[in-house]
């Protein structure tokens, strides 16, 4: 059996990445904060131990000032024991001589490590008042005890267990992790809702719209693009793409309609005429006469083209055309003057002359009608309508 593959959606991937980032940040924060906390707590405990050690050192110095010998002193263990009992978290309180040998301590049963004695002797020689690690699992603060001449004759050592710092550090880590996990859960919930509302929902709508379009959905509809964020830019771009697709579709529809109209016109012409139909087209604009020539040619009509009215008259004088299509505005000779010249020719006194015009001006129409124009065609004109007008004016033969 193959293993099931879990496919994460966009929302799941974002949440997974965000969770990983939050976990890494939380781990770094916990690590740094726990280290700083342990350092500060150690400093506080050492400061407290130093104060206690100085108190015991002051008592011992006062006793020694009375002329009592350090090694002959009895009962100072009680002061050490009281100092430990009265301050939570302390492990011991000791008094060592100048060689580092312990003379008094709070717990007589507590063994003394040799390396601890060496550390005390080193502290007496150097005057260092703290021992970060005595080698017995404790941290200690020290206070020197001078005699009447100022010589260091003893040292008071107050220690606390390293595991006290470790326990407090672990507790801090536990609380920090608990709060962090809770905050992460709340944050992920808020992020989930925000992603659902502001990212996933609009993206899903966009994808659904694309999918409906791909499967033949209504292309005329458009998605609303609000704002200028990345998603709105995508939606706007897709809407523009649909606009261009619709424009191309409309062009294809027009071409199809023109082809169908041309086919019908051709059938009509074949049914009503027994000779080749030839039309004279006078149009100075290349694009215009090329489009018109293509429409007429598709209907089986032969077309000769003149670039202006003078050329049209010259072509008409050389042969007979069944119909003349000309533009009202042409160089050299306009449509009205060309019509007058054509009507002078014997073969064109009754030939249909149709004129393209872009402006519906009564004066021009009146002049054209008086010159012999049979009908005006306002452009732009639908291909099917143009063919219908031409067929209507063609003589039956």
PDB file of C-alpha atoms in Angstrom, residues 16-277:
ATOM      1  CA  UNK A  16       3.301  26.100   8.591  1.00  0.00           C
ATOM      2  CA  UNK A  17       5.942  28.640   7.596  1.00  0.00           C
ATOM      3  CA  UNK A  18       4.682  31.170  10.148  1.00  0.00           C
ATOM      4  CA  UNK A  19       4.662  28.478  12.873  1.00  0.00           C
ATOM      5  CA  UNK A  20       8.236  27.476  12.066  1.00  0.00           C
ATOM      6  CA  UNK A  21       9.369  31.103  12.221  1.00  0.00           C
ATOM      7  CA  UNK A  22       7.528  31.673  15.519  1.00  0.00           C
ATOM      8  CA  UNK A  23       8.979  28.494  17.039  1.00  0.00           C
ATOM      9  CA  UNK A  24      12.522  29.484  16.043  1.00  0.00           C
ATOM     10  CA  UNK A  25      12.009  32.988  17.390  1.00  0.00           C
ATOM     11  CA  UNK A  26      10.502  31.616  20.613  1.00  0.00           C
ATOM     12  CA  UNK A  27      13.388  29.152  21.055  1.00  0.00           C
ATOM     13  CA  UNK A  28      15.919  31.938  20.561  1.00  0.00           C
ATOM     14  CA  UNK A  29      14.018  34.197  22.976  1.00  0.00           C
ATOM     15  CA  UNK A  30      13.723  31.480  25.632  1.00  0.00           C
ATOM     16  CA  UNK A  31      17.400  30.581  25.299  1.00  0.00           C
ATOM     17  CA  UNK A  32      18.563  34.184  25.574  1.00  0.00           C
ATOM     18  CA  UNK A  33      16.171  35.110  28.369  1.00  0.00           C
ATOM     19  CA  UNK A  34      16.969  31.993  30.397  1.00  0.00           C
ATOM     20  CA  UNK A  35      20.689  32.700  30.102  1.00  0.00           C
ATOM     21  CA  UNK A  36      20.233  36.313  31.160  1.00  0.00           C
ATOM     22  CA  UNK A  37      17.932  35.233  33.990  1.00  0.00           C
ATOM     23  CA  UNK A  38      20.439  32.641  35.262  1.00  0.00           C
ATOM     24  CA  UNK A  39      23.237  35.214  35.155  1.00  0.00           C
ATOM     25  CA  UNK A  40      21.211  37.844  37.013  1.00  0.00           C
ATOM     26  CA  UNK A  41      19.919  35.333  39.569  1.00  0.00           C
ATOM     27  CA  UNK A  42      23.473  34.131  40.216  1.00  0.00           C
ATOM     28  CA  UNK A  43      24.553  37.729  40.771  1.00  0.00           C
ATOM     29  CA  UNK A  44      21.667  38.291  43.204  1.00  0.00           C
ATOM     30  CA  UNK A  45      22.415  35.106  45.147  1.00  0.00           C
ATOM     31  CA  UNK A  46      26.117  35.957  45.283  1.00  0.00           C
ATOM     32  CA  UNK A  47      25.271  39.438  46.492  1.00  0.00           C
ATOM     33  CA  UNK A  48      23.060  38.013  49.246  1.00  0.00           C
ATOM     34  CA  UNK A  49      25.704  35.462  50.214  1.00  0.00           C
ATOM     35  CA  UNK A  50      28.338  38.209  50.271  1.00  0.00           C
ATOM     36  CA  UNK A  51      26.240  40.268  52.674  1.00  0.00           C
ATOM     37  CA  UNK A  52      25.802  37.265  54.997  1.00  0.00           C
ATOM     38  CA  UNK A  53      29.507  36.427  54.765  1.00  0.00           C
ATOM     39  CA  UNK A  54      30.420  40.008  55.674  1.00  0.00           C
ATOM     40  CA  UNK A  55      28.103  39.861  58.664  1.00  0.00           C
ATOM     41  CA  UNK A  56      29.777  36.703  59.942  1.00  0.00           C
ATOM     42  CA  UNK A  57      33.241  38.138  59.162  1.00  0.00           C
ATOM     43  CA  UNK A  58      32.417  41.288  61.175  1.00  0.00           C
ATOM     44  CA  UNK A  59      31.365  39.176  64.171  1.00  0.00           C
ATOM     45  CA  UNK A  60      34.518  37.064  63.965  1.00  0.00           C
ATOM     46  CA  UNK A  61      36.723  40.140  63.579  1.00  0.00           C
ATOM     47  CA  UNK A  62      35.118  41.679  66.668  1.00  0.00           C
ATOM     48  CA  UNK A  63      35.794  38.501  68.665  1.00  0.00           C
ATOM     49  CA  UNK A  64      39.409  38.313  67.503  1.00  0.00           C
ATOM     50  CA  UNK A  65      39.925  41.958  68.460  1.00  0.00           C
ATOM     51  CA  UNK A  66      39.344  40.903  72.070  1.00  0.00           C
ATOM     52  CA  UNK A  67      42.598  38.910  71.915  1.00  0.00           C
ATOM     53  CA  UNK A  68      41.035  35.484  71.436  1.00  0.00           C
ATOM     54  CA  UNK A  69      43.050  33.167  69.211  1.00  0.00           C
ATOM     55  CA  UNK A  70      41.271  31.901  66.080  1.00  0.00           C
ATOM     56  CA  UNK A  71      42.120  28.258  66.719  1.00  0.00           C
ATOM     57  CA  UNK A  72      41.212  28.574  70.385  1.00  0.00           C
ATOM     58  CA  UNK A  73      37.759  29.975  69.658  1.00  0.00           C
ATOM     59  CA  UNK A  74      34.825  27.718  70.541  1.00  0.00           C
ATOM     60  CA  UNK A  75      31.162  27.751  69.428  1.00  0.00           C
ATOM     61  CA  UNK A  76      31.294  29.875  66.272  1.00  0.00           C
ATOM     62  CA  UNK A  77      29.615  26.971  64.449  1.00  0.00           C
ATOM     63  CA  UNK A  78      26.355  28.164  65.964  1.00  0.00           C
ATOM     64  CA  UNK A  79      26.602  31.560  64.246  1.00  0.00           C
ATOM     65  CA  UNK A  80      27.290  29.769  60.945  1.00  0.00           C
ATOM     66  CA  UNK A  81      24.340  27.412  61.453  1.00  0.00           C
ATOM     67  CA  UNK A  82      22.025  30.293  62.370  1.00  0.00           C
ATOM     68  CA  UNK A  83      23.050  32.195  59.225  1.00  0.00           C
ATOM     69  CA  UNK A  84      22.154  29.203  57.040  1.00  0.00           C
ATOM     70  CA  UNK A  85      18.920  28.446  58.875  1.00  0.00           C
ATOM     71  CA  UNK A  86      17.757  32.060  58.668  1.00  0.00           C
ATOM     72  CA  UNK A  87      18.279  32.422  54.915  1.00  0.00           C
ATOM     73  CA  UNK A  88      16.514  30.072  52.527  1.00  0.00           C
ATOM     74  CA  UNK A  89      18.565  28.602  49.740  1.00  0.00           C
ATOM     75  CA  UNK A  90      21.971  28.659  51.490  1.00  0.00           C
ATOM     76  CA  UNK A  91      23.953  25.423  51.507  1.00  0.00           C
ATOM     77  CA  UNK A  92      26.599  26.218  54.121  1.00  0.00           C
ATOM     78  CA  UNK A  93      28.582  28.855  56.004  1.00  0.00           C
ATOM     79  CA  UNK A  94      32.245  28.163  56.801  1.00  0.00           C
ATOM     80  CA  UNK A  95      35.258  29.806  58.373  1.00  0.00           C
ATOM     81  CA  UNK A  96      38.696  28.782  57.097  1.00  0.00           C
ATOM     82  CA  UNK A  97      42.154  29.775  58.317  1.00  0.00           C
ATOM     83  CA  UNK A  98      44.912  31.350  56.265  1.00  0.00           C
ATOM     84  CA  UNK A  99      45.811  27.978  54.736  1.00  0.00           C
ATOM     85  CA  UNK A 100      42.266  27.302  53.619  1.00  0.00           C
ATOM     86  CA  UNK A 101      41.543  24.696  56.296  1.00  0.00           C
ATOM     87  CA  UNK A 102      37.983  24.794  57.581  1.00  0.00           C
ATOM     88  CA  UNK A 103      37.756  25.643  61.303  1.00  0.00           C
ATOM     89  CA  UNK A 104      34.020  26.246  61.683  1.00  0.00           C
ATOM     90  CA  UNK A 105      31.076  25.303  59.483  1.00  0.00           C
ATOM     91  CA  UNK A 106      27.314  25.272  59.740  1.00  0.00           C
ATOM     92  CA  UNK A 107      27.037  21.500  59.294  1.00  0.00           C
ATOM     93  CA  UNK A 108      29.765  19.489  60.916  1.00  0.00           C
ATOM     94  CA  UNK A 109      28.730  16.415  58.934  1.00  0.00           C
ATOM     95  CA  UNK A 110      29.365  18.133  55.585  1.00  0.00           C
ATOM     96  CA  UNK A 111      32.577  16.796  53.986  1.00  0.00           C
ATOM     97  CA  UNK A 112      35.054  19.236  52.546  1.00  0.00           C
ATOM     98  CA  UNK A 113      36.583  18.560  49.183  1.00  0.00           C
ATOM     99  CA  UNK A 114      40.303  19.078  48.752  1.00  0.00           C
ATOM    100  CA  UNK A 115      39.808  21.252  45.676  1.00  0.00           C
ATOM    101  CA  UNK A 116      37.474  23.434  47.764  1.00  0.00           C
ATOM    102  CA  UNK A 117      40.255  23.944  50.289  1.00  0.00           C
ATOM    103  CA  UNK A 118      42.621  24.863  47.455  1.00  0.00           C
ATOM    104  CA  UNK A 119      40.092  27.369  46.135  1.00  0.00           C
ATOM    105  CA  UNK A 120      39.854  28.997  49.566  1.00  0.00           C
ATOM    106  CA  UNK A 121      43.617  29.255  49.875  1.00  0.00           C
ATOM    107  CA  UNK A 122      43.824  30.860  46.437  1.00  0.00           C
ATOM    108  CA  UNK A 123      41.103  33.334  47.382  1.00  0.00           C
ATOM    109  CA  UNK A 124      42.989  34.314  50.546  1.00  0.00           C
ATOM    110  CA  UNK A 125      46.146  34.986  48.571  1.00  0.00           C
ATOM    111  CA  UNK A 126      44.432  36.922  45.766  1.00  0.00           C
ATOM    112  CA  UNK A 127      41.749  38.693  47.763  1.00  0.00           C
ATOM    113  CA  UNK A 128      39.012  37.480  45.388  1.00  0.00           C
ATOM    114  CA  UNK A 129      35.694  37.559  47.208  1.00  0.00           C
ATOM    115  CA  UNK A 130      33.696  35.087  45.068  1.00  0.00           C
ATOM    116  CA  UNK A 131      34.238  31.545  43.918  1.00  0.00           C
ATOM    117  CA  UNK A 132      32.004  30.782  40.984  1.00  0.00           C
ATOM    118  CA  UNK A 133      32.442  27.065  41.489  1.00  0.00           C
ATOM    119  CA  UNK A 134      34.043  25.302  44.418  1.00  0.00           C
ATOM    120  CA  UNK A 135      33.926  21.985  42.622  1.00  0.00           C
ATOM    121  CA  UNK A 136      31.355  20.534  45.019  1.00  0.00           C
ATOM    122  CA  UNK A 137      28.238  21.725  43.194  1.00  0.00           C
ATOM    123  CA  UNK A 138      28.057  25.025  45.078  1.00  0.00           C
ATOM    124  CA  UNK A 139      28.718  28.677  44.353  1.00  0.00           C
ATOM    125  CA  UNK A 140      30.155  30.824  47.130  1.00  0.00           C
ATOM    126  CA  UNK A 141      30.762  34.381  48.280  1.00  0.00           C
ATOM    127  CA  UNK A 142      33.613  35.219  50.674  1.00  0.00           C
ATOM    128  CA  UNK A 143      34.605  37.841  53.193  1.00  0.00           C
ATOM    129  CA  UNK A 144      38.135  38.301  54.587  1.00  0.00           C
ATOM    130  CA  UNK A 145      38.793  38.465  58.334  1.00  0.00           C
ATOM    131  CA  UNK A 146      41.870  40.555  59.280  1.00  0.00           C
ATOM    132  CA  UNK A 147      43.591  40.593  62.662  1.00  0.00           C
ATOM    133  CA  UNK A 148      44.510  43.707  64.645  1.00  0.00           C
ATOM    134  CA  UNK A 149      47.519  44.302  62.399  1.00  0.00           C
ATOM    135  CA  UNK A 150      45.474  43.987  59.196  1.00  0.00           C
ATOM    136  CA  UNK A 151      46.781  40.600  58.145  1.00  0.00           C
ATOM    137  CA  UNK A 152      44.281  38.131  56.675  1.00  0.00           C
ATOM    138  CA  UNK A 153      43.920  35.388  59.242  1.00  0.00           C
ATOM    139  CA  UNK A 154      40.632  33.846  58.174  1.00  0.00           C
ATOM    140  CA  UNK A 155      37.991  33.805  55.467  1.00  0.00           C
ATOM    141  CA  UNK A 156      34.245  33.387  55.799  1.00  0.00           C
ATOM    142  CA  UNK A 157      32.623  31.416  52.991  1.00  0.00           C
ATOM    143  CA  UNK A 158      28.845  31.352  52.392  1.00  0.00           C
ATOM    144  CA  UNK A 159      27.652  29.040  49.613  1.00  0.00           C
ATOM    145  CA  UNK A 160      24.456  28.091  47.829  1.00  0.00           C
ATOM    146  CA  UNK A 161      23.839  25.135  45.496  1.00  0.00           C
ATOM    147  CA  UNK A 162      24.167  25.543  41.728  1.00  0.00           C
ATOM    148  CA  UNK A 163      21.044  23.433  41.299  1.00  0.00           C
ATOM    149  CA  UNK A 164      19.080  26.283  42.884  1.00  0.00           C
ATOM    150  CA  UNK A 165      19.915  28.423  39.853  1.00  0.00           C
ATOM    151  CA  UNK A 166      19.193  25.511  37.521  1.00  0.00           C
ATOM    152  CA  UNK A 167      15.794  24.873  39.121  1.00  0.00           C
ATOM    153  CA  UNK A 168      14.782  28.529  38.828  1.00  0.00           C
ATOM    154  CA  UNK A 169      16.034  28.580  35.234  1.00  0.00           C
ATOM    155  CA  UNK A 170      14.026  25.482  34.319  1.00  0.00           C
ATOM    156  CA  UNK A 171      10.950  26.940  35.926  1.00  0.00           C
ATOM    157  CA  UNK A 172      11.376  30.130  33.899  1.00  0.00           C
ATOM    158  CA  UNK A 173      11.817  28.109  30.711  1.00  0.00           C
ATOM    159  CA  UNK A 174       8.683  26.101  31.496  1.00  0.00           C
ATOM    160  CA  UNK A 175       6.567  29.215  32.107  1.00  0.00           C
ATOM    161  CA  UNK A 176       8.010  30.983  29.091  1.00  0.00           C
ATOM    162  CA  UNK A 177       7.335  28.008  26.847  1.00  0.00           C
ATOM    163  CA  UNK A 178       3.780  27.680  28.169  1.00  0.00           C
ATOM    164  CA  UNK A 179       3.051  31.355  27.594  1.00  0.00           C
ATOM    165  CA  UNK A 180       4.792  31.199  24.210  1.00  0.00           C
ATOM    166  CA  UNK A 181       2.780  28.194  23.063  1.00  0.00           C
ATOM    167  CA  UNK A 182      -0.442  29.877  24.194  1.00  0.00           C
ATOM    168  CA  UNK A 183       0.515  33.105  22.430  1.00  0.00           C
ATOM    169  CA  UNK A 184       1.478  31.152  19.306  1.00  0.00           C
ATOM    170  CA  UNK A 185      -1.844  29.298  19.321  1.00  0.00           C
ATOM    171  CA  UNK A 186      -3.750  32.563  19.642  1.00  0.00           C
ATOM    172  CA  UNK A 187      -1.565  34.193  16.995  1.00  0.00           C
ATOM    173  CA  UNK A 188      -2.018  31.271  14.602  1.00  0.00           C
ATOM    174  CA  UNK A 189      -5.774  31.450  15.150  1.00  0.00           C
ATOM    175  CA  UNK A 190      -5.811  35.165  14.355  1.00  0.00           C
ATOM    176  CA  UNK A 191      -3.544  34.576  11.352  1.00  0.00           C
ATOM    177  CA  UNK A 192      -5.844  31.773  10.163  1.00  0.00           C
ATOM    178  CA  UNK A 193      -8.894  34.046  10.340  1.00  0.00           C
ATOM    179  CA  UNK A 194      -7.036  36.934   8.683  1.00  0.00           C
ATOM    180  CA  UNK A 195      -5.767  34.681   5.883  1.00  0.00           C
ATOM    181  CA  UNK A 196      -9.235  33.238   5.365  1.00  0.00           C
ATOM    182  CA  UNK A 197     -10.861  36.650   5.092  1.00  0.00           C
ATOM    183  CA  UNK A 198      -8.271  38.768   3.342  1.00  0.00           C
ATOM    184  CA  UNK A 199      -6.235  36.270   1.290  1.00  0.00           C
ATOM    185  CA  UNK A 200      -7.828  32.852   0.829  1.00  0.00           C
ATOM    186  CA  UNK A 201     -11.384  34.040   0.219  1.00  0.00           C
ATOM    187  CA  UNK A 202     -10.523  36.531  -2.575  1.00  0.00           C
ATOM    188  CA  UNK A 203      -7.962  34.161  -4.098  1.00  0.00           C
ATOM    189  CA  UNK A 204     -10.500  31.314  -4.020  1.00  0.00           C
ATOM    190  CA  UNK A 205     -13.072  33.550  -5.712  1.00  0.00           C
ATOM    191  CA  UNK A 206     -10.478  34.505  -8.327  1.00  0.00           C
ATOM    192  CA  UNK A 207      -9.538  30.860  -8.947  1.00  0.00           C
ATOM    193  CA  UNK A 208     -13.201  29.814  -9.110  1.00  0.00           C
ATOM    194  CA  UNK A 209     -13.846  32.551 -11.652  1.00  0.00           C
ATOM    195  CA  UNK A 210     -10.875  31.435 -13.757  1.00  0.00           C
ATOM    196  CA  UNK A 211     -12.063  27.837 -13.523  1.00  0.00           C
ATOM    197  CA  UNK A 212     -15.595  28.781 -14.600  1.00  0.00           C
ATOM    198  CA  UNK A 213     -14.120  30.703 -17.531  1.00  0.00           C
ATOM    199  CA  UNK A 214     -11.934  27.749 -18.472  1.00  0.00           C
ATOM    200  CA  UNK A 215     -14.970  25.462 -18.472  1.00  0.00           C
ATOM    201  CA  UNK A 216     -17.040  27.776 -20.608  1.00  0.00           C
ATOM    202  CA  UNK A 217     -18.350  30.107 -17.928  1.00  0.00           C
ATOM    203  CA  UNK A 218     -19.784  33.522 -18.656  1.00  0.00           C
ATOM    204  CA  UNK A 219     -16.941  35.640 -19.933  1.00  0.00           C
ATOM    205  CA  UNK A 220     -18.883  38.873 -20.005  1.00  0.00           C
ATOM    206  CA  UNK A 221     -18.837  39.140 -16.215  1.00  0.00           C
ATOM    207  CA  UNK A 222     -15.841  40.648 -14.444  1.00  0.00           C
ATOM    208  CA  UNK A 223     -14.371  40.429 -10.965  1.00  0.00           C
ATOM    209  CA  UNK A 224     -14.275  43.656  -8.995  1.00  0.00           C
ATOM    210  CA  UNK A 225     -10.719  44.904  -8.404  1.00  0.00           C
ATOM    211  CA  UNK A 226     -10.658  47.088  -5.287  1.00  0.00           C
ATOM    212  CA  UNK A 227      -7.439  48.818  -4.233  1.00  0.00           C
ATOM    213  CA  UNK A 228      -3.953  48.539  -5.647  1.00  0.00           C
ATOM    214  CA  UNK A 229      -2.619  45.463  -3.855  1.00  0.00           C
ATOM    215  CA  UNK A 230      -1.112  42.476  -5.648  1.00  0.00           C
ATOM    216  CA  UNK A 231      -4.379  40.551  -5.897  1.00  0.00           C
ATOM    217  CA  UNK A 232      -6.218  43.569  -7.325  1.00  0.00           C
ATOM    218  CA  UNK A 233      -3.459  43.969  -9.929  1.00  0.00           C
ATOM    219  CA  UNK A 234      -3.879  40.296 -10.871  1.00  0.00           C
ATOM    220  CA  UNK A 235      -7.661  40.685 -11.136  1.00  0.00           C
ATOM    221  CA  UNK A 236      -7.311  43.844 -13.242  1.00  0.00           C
ATOM    222  CA  UNK A 237      -4.866  42.100 -15.562  1.00  0.00           C
ATOM    223  CA  UNK A 238      -7.172  39.111 -15.950  1.00  0.00           C
ATOM    224  CA  UNK A 239     -10.135  41.416 -16.645  1.00  0.00           C
ATOM    225  CA  UNK A 240      -8.127  43.134 -19.383  1.00  0.00           C
ATOM    226  CA  UNK A 241      -7.273  39.733 -20.834  1.00  0.00           C
ATOM    227  CA  UNK A 242     -10.984  38.862 -20.912  1.00  0.00           C
ATOM    228  CA  UNK A 243     -11.698  42.196 -22.609  1.00  0.00           C
ATOM    229  CA  UNK A 244      -9.251  41.346 -25.368  1.00  0.00           C
ATOM    230  CA  UNK A 245     -10.701  37.842 -25.701  1.00  0.00           C
ATOM    231  CA  UNK A 246     -14.202  39.295 -26.018  1.00  0.00           C
ATOM    232  CA  UNK A 247     -12.998  41.756 -28.634  1.00  0.00           C
ATOM    233  CA  UNK A 248     -11.498  38.920 -30.656  1.00  0.00           C
ATOM    234  CA  UNK A 249     -14.679  36.911 -30.286  1.00  0.00           C
ATOM    235  CA  UNK A 250     -16.722  39.857 -31.515  1.00  0.00           C
ATOM    236  CA  UNK A 251     -14.391  40.191 -34.488  1.00  0.00           C
ATOM    237  CA  UNK A 252     -14.817  36.488 -35.243  1.00  0.00           C
ATOM    238  CA  UNK A 253     -18.591  36.828 -34.958  1.00  0.00           C
ATOM    239  CA  UNK A 254     -18.561  39.784 -37.335  1.00  0.00           C
ATOM    240  CA  UNK A 255     -16.387  37.845 -39.744  1.00  0.00           C
ATOM    241  CA  UNK A 256     -18.744  34.876 -39.524  1.00  0.00           C
ATOM    242  CA  UNK A 257     -21.763  37.109 -40.113  1.00  0.00           C
ATOM    243  CA  UNK A 258     -20.016  38.722 -43.070  1.00  0.00           C
ATOM    244  CA  UNK A 259     -19.187  35.324 -44.517  1.00  0.00           C
ATOM    245  CA  UNK A 260     -22.759  34.123 -44.076  1.00  0.00           C
ATOM    246  CA  UNK A 261     -24.111  37.341 -45.618  1.00  0.00           C
ATOM    247  CA  UNK A 262     -21.677  37.030 -48.487  1.00  0.00           C
ATOM    248  CA  UNK A 263     -22.770  33.444 -49.028  1.00  0.00           C
ATOM    249  CA  UNK A 264     -26.439  34.439 -49.074  1.00  0.00           C
ATOM    250  CA  UNK A 265     -25.705  37.390 -51.364  1.00  0.00           C
ATOM    251  CA  UNK A 266     -23.760  35.161 -53.686  1.00  0.00           C
ATOM    252  CA  UNK A 267     -26.643  32.688 -53.826  1.00  0.00           C
ATOM    253  CA  UNK A 268     -29.043  35.527 -54.593  1.00  0.00           C
ATOM    254  CA  UNK A 269     -26.791  36.881 -57.310  1.00  0.00           C
ATOM    255  CA  UNK A 270     -26.388  33.498 -58.930  1.00  0.00           C
ATOM    256  CA  UNK A 271     -30.149  33.069 -58.912  1.00  0.00           C
ATOM    257  CA  UNK A 272     -30.965  36.484 -60.408  1.00  0.00           C
ATOM    258  CA  UNK A 273     -28.104  37.175 -62.795  1.00  0.00           C
ATOM    259  CA  UNK A 274     -26.642  35.327 -65.698  1.00  0.00           C
ATOM    260  CA  UNK A 275     -23.411  37.291 -66.105  1.00  0.00           C
ATOM    261  CA  UNK A 276     -20.462  38.336 -63.932  1.00  0.00           C
ATOM    262  CA  UNK A 277     -21.311  41.216 -61.615  1.00  0.00           C
TER     263      UNK A 277
END
